[in-house]
Amino acid sequence: VQLTESGGGTVQAGGSLTLSCAASVPRIGAYSMGWFRQAPGKEREFVAVLRWSTDSTYYADSVKGRFSISRGNAENTAILQMSGLKPEDTAVYYCAADRRWSGHYRLPNSYMSWGQGTQVTVSS
């Protein structure tokens, strides 16, 4: 599965951005789709995940209440709406997907497909 992200950019603290991830398969089915981020010099960290079959969502504590993951208008698209952005949210954001749902959804190796990444920069 190929994943294509869009929507990154630069925003002031307190602002909002929306990221989009489109999968190359026409129907996601039992997939899970999520977002990770990686800041310079840091490890890739879990941000949010959507379990496609149940619409269940899970978030990192650092973004809970500020970010929202959901299905996009297209059947194979996931959206990450980010609001109340902080400078510490600055990172490259990666979309990830897997054919199965894993209880280890916070771990990068639970996902078989990755997007190329999109930069999000939050200025203070």
PDB file of N, CA and C in Angstrom, residues 3-85:
ATOM      1  N   LEU A   3       1.133   5.293   0.575  1.00  0.00           N
ATOM      2  CA  LEU A   3       0.455   6.348   1.323  1.00  0.00           C
ATOM      3  C   LEU A   3       0.996   7.697   0.878  1.00  0.00           C
ATOM      4  N   THR A   4       0.098   8.637   0.667  1.00  0.00           N
ATOM      5  CA  THR A   4       0.491   9.976   0.237  1.00  0.00           C
ATOM      6  C   THR A   4      -0.083  10.993   1.196  1.00  0.00           C
ATOM      7  N   GLU A   5       0.807  11.759   1.833  1.00  0.00           N
ATOM      8  CA  GLU A   5       0.380  12.780   2.789  1.00  0.00           C
ATOM      9  C   GLU A   5       0.334  14.147   2.122  1.00  0.00           C
ATOM     10  N   SER A   6      -0.474  15.003   2.694  1.00  0.00           N
ATOM     11  CA  SER A   6      -0.517  16.401   2.258  1.00  0.00           C
ATOM     12  C   SER A   6      -1.005  17.248   3.423  1.00  0.00           C
ATOM     13  N   GLY A   7      -0.747  18.562   3.324  1.00  0.00           N
ATOM     14  CA  GLY A   7      -1.323  19.483   4.299  1.00  0.00           C
ATOM     15  C   GLY A   7      -0.368  20.065   5.307  1.00  0.00           C
ATOM     16  N   GLY A   8       0.902  19.706   5.277  1.00  0.00           N
ATOM     17  CA  GLY A   8       1.841  20.296   6.221  1.00  0.00           C
ATOM     18  C   GLY A   8       2.080  21.765   5.919  1.00  0.00           C
ATOM     19  N   GLY A   9       2.816  22.422   6.802  1.00  0.00           N
ATOM     20  CA  GLY A   9       3.125  23.822   6.597  1.00  0.00           C
ATOM     21  C   GLY A   9       3.601  24.479   7.874  1.00  0.00           C
ATOM     22  N   THR A  10       3.617  25.804   7.843  1.00  0.00           N
ATOM     23  CA  THR A  10       4.064  26.593   8.984  1.00  0.00           C
ATOM     24  C   THR A  10       2.895  27.386   9.545  1.00  0.00           C
ATOM     25  N   VAL A  11       2.778  27.382  10.854  1.00  0.00           N
ATOM     26  CA  VAL A  11       1.666  28.072  11.506  1.00  0.00           C
ATOM     27  C   VAL A  11       2.168  28.647  12.830  1.00  0.00           C
ATOM     28  N   GLN A  12       1.533  29.696  13.282  1.00  0.00           N
ATOM     29  CA  GLN A  12       1.885  30.267  14.580  1.00  0.00           C
ATOM     30  C   GLN A  12       1.283  29.439  15.704  1.00  0.00           C
ATOM     31  N   ALA A  13       1.906  29.530  16.859  1.00  0.00           N
ATOM     32  CA  ALA A  13       1.386  28.822  18.036  1.00  0.00           C
ATOM     33  C   ALA A  13      -0.073  29.193  18.266  1.00  0.00           C
ATOM     34  N   GLY A  14      -0.864  28.173  18.571  1.00  0.00           N
ATOM     35  CA  GLY A  14      -2.293  28.367  18.759  1.00  0.00           C
ATOM     36  C   GLY A  14      -3.104  28.158  17.500  1.00  0.00           C
ATOM     37  N   GLY A  15      -2.430  28.040  16.381  1.00  0.00           N
ATOM     38  CA  GLY A  15      -3.108  27.875  15.106  1.00  0.00           C
ATOM     39  C   GLY A  15      -3.502  26.439  14.827  1.00  0.00           C
ATOM     40  N   SER A  16      -4.015  26.225  13.613  1.00  0.00           N
ATOM     41  CA  SER A  16      -4.527  24.914  13.227  1.00  0.00           C
ATOM     42  C   SER A  16      -3.985  24.495  11.863  1.00  0.00           C
ATOM     43  N   LEU A  17      -3.862  23.192  11.683  1.00  0.00           N
ATOM     44  CA  LEU A  17      -3.509  22.608  10.392  1.00  0.00           C
ATOM     45  C   LEU A  17      -4.262  21.297  10.252  1.00  0.00           C
ATOM     46  N   THR A  18      -4.501  20.905   9.007  1.00  0.00           N
ATOM     47  CA  THR A  18      -5.124  19.614   8.741  1.00  0.00           C
ATOM     48  C   THR A  18      -4.235  18.822   7.802  1.00  0.00           C
ATOM     49  N   LEU A  19      -3.899  17.612   8.207  1.00  0.00           N
ATOM     50  CA  LEU A  19      -3.115  16.702   7.384  1.00  0.00           C
ATOM     51  C   LEU A  19      -4.038  15.645   6.782  1.00  0.00           C
ATOM     52  N   SER A  20      -3.704  15.237   5.568  1.00  0.00           N
ATOM     53  CA  SER A  20      -4.485  14.219   4.880  1.00  0.00           C
ATOM     54  C   SER A  20      -3.568  13.090   4.434  1.00  0.00           C
ATOM     55  N   CYS A  21      -4.074  11.861   4.512  1.00  0.00           N
ATOM     56  CA  CYS A  21      -3.318  10.688   4.070  1.00  0.00           C
ATOM     57  C   CYS A  21      -4.212   9.855   3.177  1.00  0.00           C
ATOM     58  N   ALA A  22      -3.778   9.640   1.951  1.00  0.00           N
ATOM     59  CA  ALA A  22      -4.542   8.832   0.998  1.00  0.00           C
ATOM     60  C   ALA A  22      -3.802   7.535   0.736  1.00  0.00           C
ATOM     61  N   ALA A  23      -4.538   6.418   0.839  1.00  0.00           N
ATOM     62  CA  ALA A  23      -3.963   5.099   0.572  1.00  0.00           C
ATOM     63  C   ALA A  23      -4.252   4.694  -0.856  1.00  0.00           C
ATOM     64  N   SER A  24      -3.370   3.878  -1.426  1.00  0.00           N
ATOM     65  CA  SER A  24      -3.522   3.482  -2.820  1.00  0.00           C
ATOM     66  C   SER A  24      -4.565   2.391  -3.017  1.00  0.00           C
ATOM     67  N   VAL A  25      -5.058   1.781  -1.948  1.00  0.00           N
ATOM     68  CA  VAL A  25      -6.089   0.759  -2.081  1.00  0.00           C
ATOM     69  C   VAL A  25      -7.460   1.430  -2.081  1.00  0.00           C
ATOM     70  N   PRO A  26      -8.416   0.931  -2.835  1.00  0.00           N
ATOM     71  CA  PRO A  26      -9.721   1.598  -2.935  1.00  0.00           C
ATOM     72  C   PRO A  26     -10.552   1.515  -1.670  1.00  0.00           C
ATOM     73  N   ARG A  27     -10.408   0.436  -0.920  1.00  0.00           N
ATOM     74  CA  ARG A  27     -11.174   0.293   0.314  1.00  0.00           C
ATOM     75  C   ARG A  27     -10.249  -0.182   1.430  1.00  0.00           C
ATOM     76  N   ILE A  28     -10.301   0.527   2.533  1.00  0.00           N
ATOM     77  CA  ILE A  28      -9.385   0.226   3.622  1.00  0.00           C
ATOM     78  C   ILE A  28      -9.768  -1.059   4.338  1.00  0.00           C
ATOM     79  N   GLY A  29     -11.044  -1.320   4.488  1.00  0.00           N
ATOM     80  CA  GLY A  29     -11.499  -2.535   5.141  1.00  0.00           C
ATOM     81  C   GLY A  29     -11.048  -2.621   6.575  1.00  0.00           C
ATOM     82  N   ALA A  30     -10.246  -3.638   6.900  1.00  0.00           N
ATOM     83  CA  ALA A  30      -9.839  -3.877   8.277  1.00  0.00           C
ATOM     84  C   ALA A  30      -8.564  -3.137   8.643  1.00  0.00           C
ATOM     85  N   TYR A  31      -8.121  -2.233   7.802  1.00  0.00           N
ATOM     86  CA  TYR A  31      -6.874  -1.519   8.066  1.00  0.00           C
ATOM     87  C   TYR A  31      -6.949  -0.661   9.318  1.00  0.00           C
ATOM     88  N   SER A  32      -5.799  -0.337   9.806  1.00  0.00           N
ATOM     89  CA  SER A  32      -5.652   0.746  10.768  1.00  0.00           C
ATOM     90  C   SER A  32      -4.763   1.795  10.106  1.00  0.00           C
ATOM     91  N   MET A  33      -5.095   3.047  10.323  1.00  0.00           N
ATOM     92  CA  MET A  33      -4.290   4.146   9.778  1.00  0.00           C
ATOM     93  C   MET A  33      -3.964   5.118  10.891  1.00  0.00           C
ATOM     94  N   GLY A  34      -2.721   5.518  10.936  1.00  0.00           N
ATOM     95  CA  GLY A  34      -2.305   6.384  12.035  1.00  0.00           C
ATOM     96  C   GLY A  34      -1.288   7.409  11.612  1.00  0.00           C
ATOM     97  N   TRP A  35      -0.919   8.223  12.567  1.00  0.00           N
ATOM     98  CA  TRP A  35       0.091   9.260  12.370  1.00  0.00           C
ATOM     99  C   TRP A  35       1.169   9.162  13.432  1.00  0.00           C
ATOM    100  N   PHE A  36       2.387   9.318  12.985  1.00  0.00           N
ATOM    101  CA  PHE A  36       3.541   9.428  13.868  1.00  0.00           C
ATOM    102  C   PHE A  36       4.236  10.742  13.532  1.00  0.00           C
ATOM    103  N   ARG A  37       5.134  11.155  14.392  1.00  0.00           N
ATOM    104  CA  ARG A  37       5.929  12.338  14.102  1.00  0.00           C
ATOM    105  C   ARG A  37       7.347  12.145  14.616  1.00  0.00           C
ATOM    106  N   GLN A  38       8.254  12.871  13.987  1.00  0.00           N
ATOM    107  CA  GLN A  38       9.655  12.777  14.382  1.00  0.00           C
ATOM    108  C   GLN A  38      10.277  14.157  14.308  1.00  0.00           C
ATOM    109  N   ALA A  39      10.737  14.624  15.450  1.00  0.00           N
ATOM    110  CA  ALA A  39      11.439  15.900  15.533  1.00  0.00           C
ATOM    111  C   ALA A  39      12.936  15.638  15.395  1.00  0.00           C
ATOM    112  N   PRO A  40      13.719  16.637  14.990  1.00  0.00           N
ATOM    113  CA  PRO A  40      15.164  16.451  14.835  1.00  0.00           C
ATOM    114  C   PRO A  40      15.807  15.934  16.118  1.00  0.00           C
ATOM    115  N   GLY A  41      16.584  14.878  15.976  1.00  0.00           N
ATOM    116  CA  GLY A  41      17.299  14.321  17.114  1.00  0.00           C
ATOM    117  C   GLY A  41      16.461  13.480  18.041  1.00  0.00           C
ATOM    118  N   LYS A  42      15.208  13.253  17.678  1.00  0.00           N
ATOM    119  CA  LYS A  42      14.323  12.456  18.535  1.00  0.00           C
ATOM    120  C   LYS A  42      13.821  11.237  17.789  1.00  0.00           C
ATOM    121  N   GLU A  43      13.302  10.281  18.549  1.00  0.00           N
ATOM    122  CA  GLU A  43      12.735   9.081  17.950  1.00  0.00           C
ATOM    123  C   GLU A  43      11.345   9.371  17.398  1.00  0.00           C
ATOM    124  N   ARG A  44      10.946   8.543  16.455  1.00  0.00           N
ATOM    125  CA  ARG A  44       9.596   8.660  15.911  1.00  0.00           C
ATOM    126  C   ARG A  44       8.598   8.291  17.007  1.00  0.00           C
ATOM    127  N   GLU A  45       7.571   9.129  17.171  1.00  0.00           N
ATOM    128  CA  GLU A  45       6.617   8.888  18.240  1.00  0.00           C
ATOM    129  C   GLU A  45       5.191   8.835  17.715  1.00  0.00           C
ATOM    130  N   PHE A  46       4.396   8.037  18.391  1.00  0.00           N
ATOM    131  CA  PHE A  46       2.990   7.869  18.051  1.00  0.00           C
ATOM    132  C   PHE A  46       2.216   9.150  18.315  1.00  0.00           C
ATOM    133  N   VAL A  47       1.286   9.468  17.399  1.00  0.00           N
ATOM    134  CA  VAL A  47       0.422  10.634  17.568  1.00  0.00           C
ATOM    135  C   VAL A  47      -1.046  10.202  17.714  1.00  0.00           C
ATOM    136  N   ALA A  48      -1.550   9.462  16.729  1.00  0.00           N
ATOM    137  CA  ALA A  48      -2.962   9.065  16.740  1.00  0.00           C
ATOM    138  C   ALA A  48      -3.166   7.908  15.774  1.00  0.00           C
ATOM    139  N   VAL A  49      -4.231   7.133  15.990  1.00  0.00           N
ATOM    140  CA  VAL A  49      -4.558   6.025  15.095  1.00  0.00           C
ATOM    141  C   VAL A  49      -6.069   5.859  15.013  1.00  0.00           C
ATOM    142  N   LEU A  50      -6.526   5.441  13.847  1.00  0.00           N
ATOM    143  CA  LEU A  50      -7.938   5.159  13.584  1.00  0.00           C
ATOM    144  C   LEU A  50      -8.081   3.697  13.181  1.00  0.00           C
ATOM    145  N   ARG A  51      -8.895   2.986  13.927  1.00  0.00           N
ATOM    146  CA  ARG A  51      -9.197   1.597  13.574  1.00  0.00           C
ATOM    147  C   ARG A  51     -10.377   1.627  12.615  1.00  0.00           C
ATOM    148  N   TRP A  52     -10.099   1.316  11.363  1.00  0.00           N
ATOM    149  CA  TRP A  52     -11.077   1.567  10.305  1.00  0.00           C
ATOM    150  C   TRP A  52     -12.387   0.805  10.511  1.00  0.00           C
ATOM    151  N   SER A  53     -12.311  -0.445  10.973  1.00  0.00           N
ATOM    152  CA  SER A  53     -13.505  -1.289  11.051  1.00  0.00           C
ATOM    153  C   SER A  53     -14.484  -0.840  12.132  1.00  0.00           C
ATOM    154  N   THR A  54     -13.985  -0.137  13.157  1.00  0.00           N
ATOM    155  CA  THR A  54     -14.857   0.246  14.270  1.00  0.00           C
ATOM    156  C   THR A  54     -14.932   1.765  14.470  1.00  0.00           C
ATOM    157  N   ASP A  55     -14.103   2.495  13.738  1.00  0.00           N
ATOM    158  CA  ASP A  55     -13.991   3.947  13.915  1.00  0.00           C
ATOM    159  C   ASP A  55     -13.453   4.328  15.282  1.00  0.00           C
ATOM    160  N   SER A  56     -12.814   3.385  15.962  1.00  0.00           N
ATOM    161  CA  SER A  56     -12.187   3.701  17.249  1.00  0.00           C
ATOM    162  C   SER A  56     -10.939   4.539  16.997  1.00  0.00           C
ATOM    163  N   THR A  57     -10.693   5.474  17.888  1.00  0.00           N
ATOM    164  CA  THR A  57      -9.520   6.342  17.773  1.00  0.00           C
ATOM    165  C   THR A  57      -8.731   6.346  19.078  1.00  0.00           C
ATOM    166  N   TYR A  58      -7.439   6.521  18.942  1.00  0.00           N
ATOM    167  CA  TYR A  58      -6.551   6.543  20.101  1.00  0.00           C
ATOM    168  C   TYR A  58      -5.519   7.649  19.880  1.00  0.00           C
ATOM    169  N   TYR A  59      -5.118   8.299  20.969  1.00  0.00           N
ATOM    170  CA  TYR A  59      -4.222   9.440  20.869  1.00  0.00           C
ATOM    171  C   TYR A  59      -3.095   9.369  21.890  1.00  0.00           C
ATOM    172  N   ALA A  60      -1.985   9.987  21.531  1.00  0.00           N
ATOM    173  CA  ALA A  60      -0.922  10.214  22.506  1.00  0.00           C
ATOM    174  C   ALA A  60      -1.424  11.242  23.523  1.00  0.00           C
ATOM    175  N   ASP A  61      -0.984  11.119  24.744  1.00  0.00           N
ATOM    176  CA  ASP A  61      -1.422  12.052  25.784  1.00  0.00           C
ATOM    177  C   ASP A  61      -1.067  13.491  25.420  1.00  0.00           C
ATOM    178  N   SER A  62       0.038  13.675  24.713  1.00  0.00           N
ATOM    179  CA  SER A  62       0.514  15.017  24.401  1.00  0.00           C
ATOM    180  C   SER A  62      -0.386  15.761  23.413  1.00  0.00           C
ATOM    181  N   VAL A  63      -1.237  15.032  22.694  1.00  0.00           N
ATOM    182  CA  VAL A  63      -2.092  15.689  21.696  1.00  0.00           C
ATOM    183  C   VAL A  63      -3.577  15.521  21.997  1.00  0.00           C
ATOM    184  N   LYS A  64      -3.900  14.747  23.010  1.00  0.00           N
ATOM    185  CA  LYS A  64      -5.297  14.489  23.339  1.00  0.00           C
ATOM    186  C   LYS A  64      -6.029  15.799  23.625  1.00  0.00           C
ATOM    187  N   GLY A  65      -7.194  15.947  23.011  1.00  0.00           N
ATOM    188  CA  GLY A  65      -7.968  17.168  23.190  1.00  0.00           C
ATOM    189  C   GLY A  65      -7.623  18.265  22.205  1.00  0.00           C
ATOM    190  N   ARG A  66      -6.517  18.114  21.491  1.00  0.00           N
ATOM    191  CA  ARG A  66      -6.102  19.121  20.498  1.00  0.00           C
ATOM    192  C   ARG A  66      -6.131  18.560  19.079  1.00  0.00           C
ATOM    193  N   PHE A  67      -5.840  17.274  18.924  1.00  0.00           N
ATOM    194  CA  PHE A  67      -5.806  16.644  17.607  1.00  0.00           C
ATOM    195  C   PHE A  67      -6.992  15.694  17.474  1.00  0.00           C
ATOM    196  N   SER A  68      -7.434  15.509  16.231  1.00  0.00           N
ATOM    197  CA  SER A  68      -8.540  14.593  15.963  1.00  0.00           C
ATOM    198  C   SER A  68      -8.266  13.849  14.666  1.00  0.00           C
ATOM    199  N   ILE A  69      -8.360  12.516  14.701  1.00  0.00           N
ATOM    200  CA  ILE A  69      -8.173  11.693  13.504  1.00  0.00           C
ATOM    201  C   ILE A  69      -9.539  11.164  13.079  1.00  0.00           C
ATOM    202  N   SER A  70      -9.770  11.161  11.767  1.00  0.00           N
ATOM    203  CA  SER A  70     -11.067  10.720  11.274  1.00  0.00           C
ATOM    204  C   SER A  70     -10.929  10.270   9.829  1.00  0.00           C
ATOM    205  N   ARG A  71     -12.001   9.684   9.308  1.00  0.00           N
ATOM    206  CA  ARG A  71     -12.045   9.328   7.896  1.00  0.00           C
ATOM    207  C   ARG A  71     -12.216  10.603   7.081  1.00  0.00           C
ATOM    208  N   GLY A  72     -11.588  10.592   5.910  1.00  0.00           N
ATOM    209  CA  GLY A  72     -11.799  11.686   4.992  1.00  0.00           C
ATOM    210  C   GLY A  72     -13.025  11.427   4.133  1.00  0.00           C
ATOM    211  N   ASN A  73     -13.299  12.325   3.220  1.00  0.00           N
ATOM    212  CA  ASN A  73     -14.448  12.161   2.337  1.00  0.00           C
ATOM    213  C   ASN A  73     -14.275  10.971   1.405  1.00  0.00           C
ATOM    214  N   ALA A  74     -13.073  10.696   0.971  1.00  0.00           N
ATOM    215  CA  ALA A  74     -12.800   9.528   0.134  1.00  0.00           C
ATOM    216  C   ALA A  74     -12.663   8.299   1.031  1.00  0.00           C
ATOM    217  N   GLU A  75     -13.022   7.134   0.477  1.00  0.00           N
ATOM    218  CA  GLU A  75     -13.018   5.913   1.280  1.00  0.00           C
ATOM    219  C   GLU A  75     -11.638   5.546   1.794  1.00  0.00           C
ATOM    220  N   ASN A  76     -10.591   5.963   1.106  1.00  0.00           N
ATOM    221  CA  ASN A  76      -9.248   5.533   1.449  1.00  0.00           C
ATOM    222  C   ASN A  76      -8.407   6.646   2.063  1.00  0.00           C
ATOM    223  N   THR A  77      -9.062   7.625   2.688  1.00  0.00           N
ATOM    224  CA  THR A  77      -8.349   8.784   3.203  1.00  0.00           C
ATOM    225  C   THR A  77      -8.596   8.974   4.693  1.00  0.00           C
ATOM    226  N   ALA A  78      -7.526   9.284   5.396  1.00  0.00           N
ATOM    227  CA  ALA A  78      -7.626   9.632   6.818  1.00  0.00           C
ATOM    228  C   ALA A  78      -7.152  11.065   7.009  1.00  0.00           C
ATOM    229  N   ILE A  79      -7.783  11.750   7.931  1.00  0.00           N
ATOM    230  CA  ILE A  79      -7.522  13.159   8.184  1.00  0.00           C
ATOM    231  C   ILE A  79      -7.046  13.327   9.621  1.00  0.00           C
ATOM    232  N   LEU A  80      -6.031  14.172   9.810  1.00  0.00           N
ATOM    233  CA  LEU A  80      -5.589  14.549  11.150  1.00  0.00           C
ATOM    234  C   LEU A  80      -5.790  16.053  11.295  1.00  0.00           C
ATOM    235  N   GLN A  81      -6.770  16.419  12.098  1.00  0.00           N
ATOM    236  CA  GLN A  81      -7.019  17.834  12.361  1.00  0.00           C
ATOM    237  C   GLN A  81      -6.278  18.231  13.629  1.00  0.00           C
ATOM    238  N   MET A  82      -5.452  19.257  13.489  1.00  0.00           N
ATOM    239  CA  MET A  82      -4.616  19.689  14.606  1.00  0.00           C
ATOM    240  C   MET A  82      -4.977  21.125  14.960  1.00  0.00           C
ATOM    241  N   SER A  83      -5.271  21.358  16.212  1.00  0.00           N
ATOM    242  CA  SER A  83      -5.578  22.700  16.673  1.00  0.00           C
ATOM    243  C   SER A  83      -4.807  22.976  17.954  1.00  0.00           C
ATOM    244  N   GLY A  84      -4.772  24.219  18.358  1.00  0.00           N
ATOM    245  CA  GLY A  84      -4.008  24.569  19.556  1.00  0.00           C
ATOM    246  C   GLY A  84      -2.559  24.171  19.443  1.00  0.00           C
ATOM    247  N   LEU A  85      -1.996  24.340  18.250  1.00  0.00           N
ATOM    248  CA  LEU A  85      -0.634  23.865  18.002  1.00  0.00           C
ATOM    249  C   LEU A  85       0.381  24.605  18.855  1.00  0.00           C
TER     250      LEU A  85
END
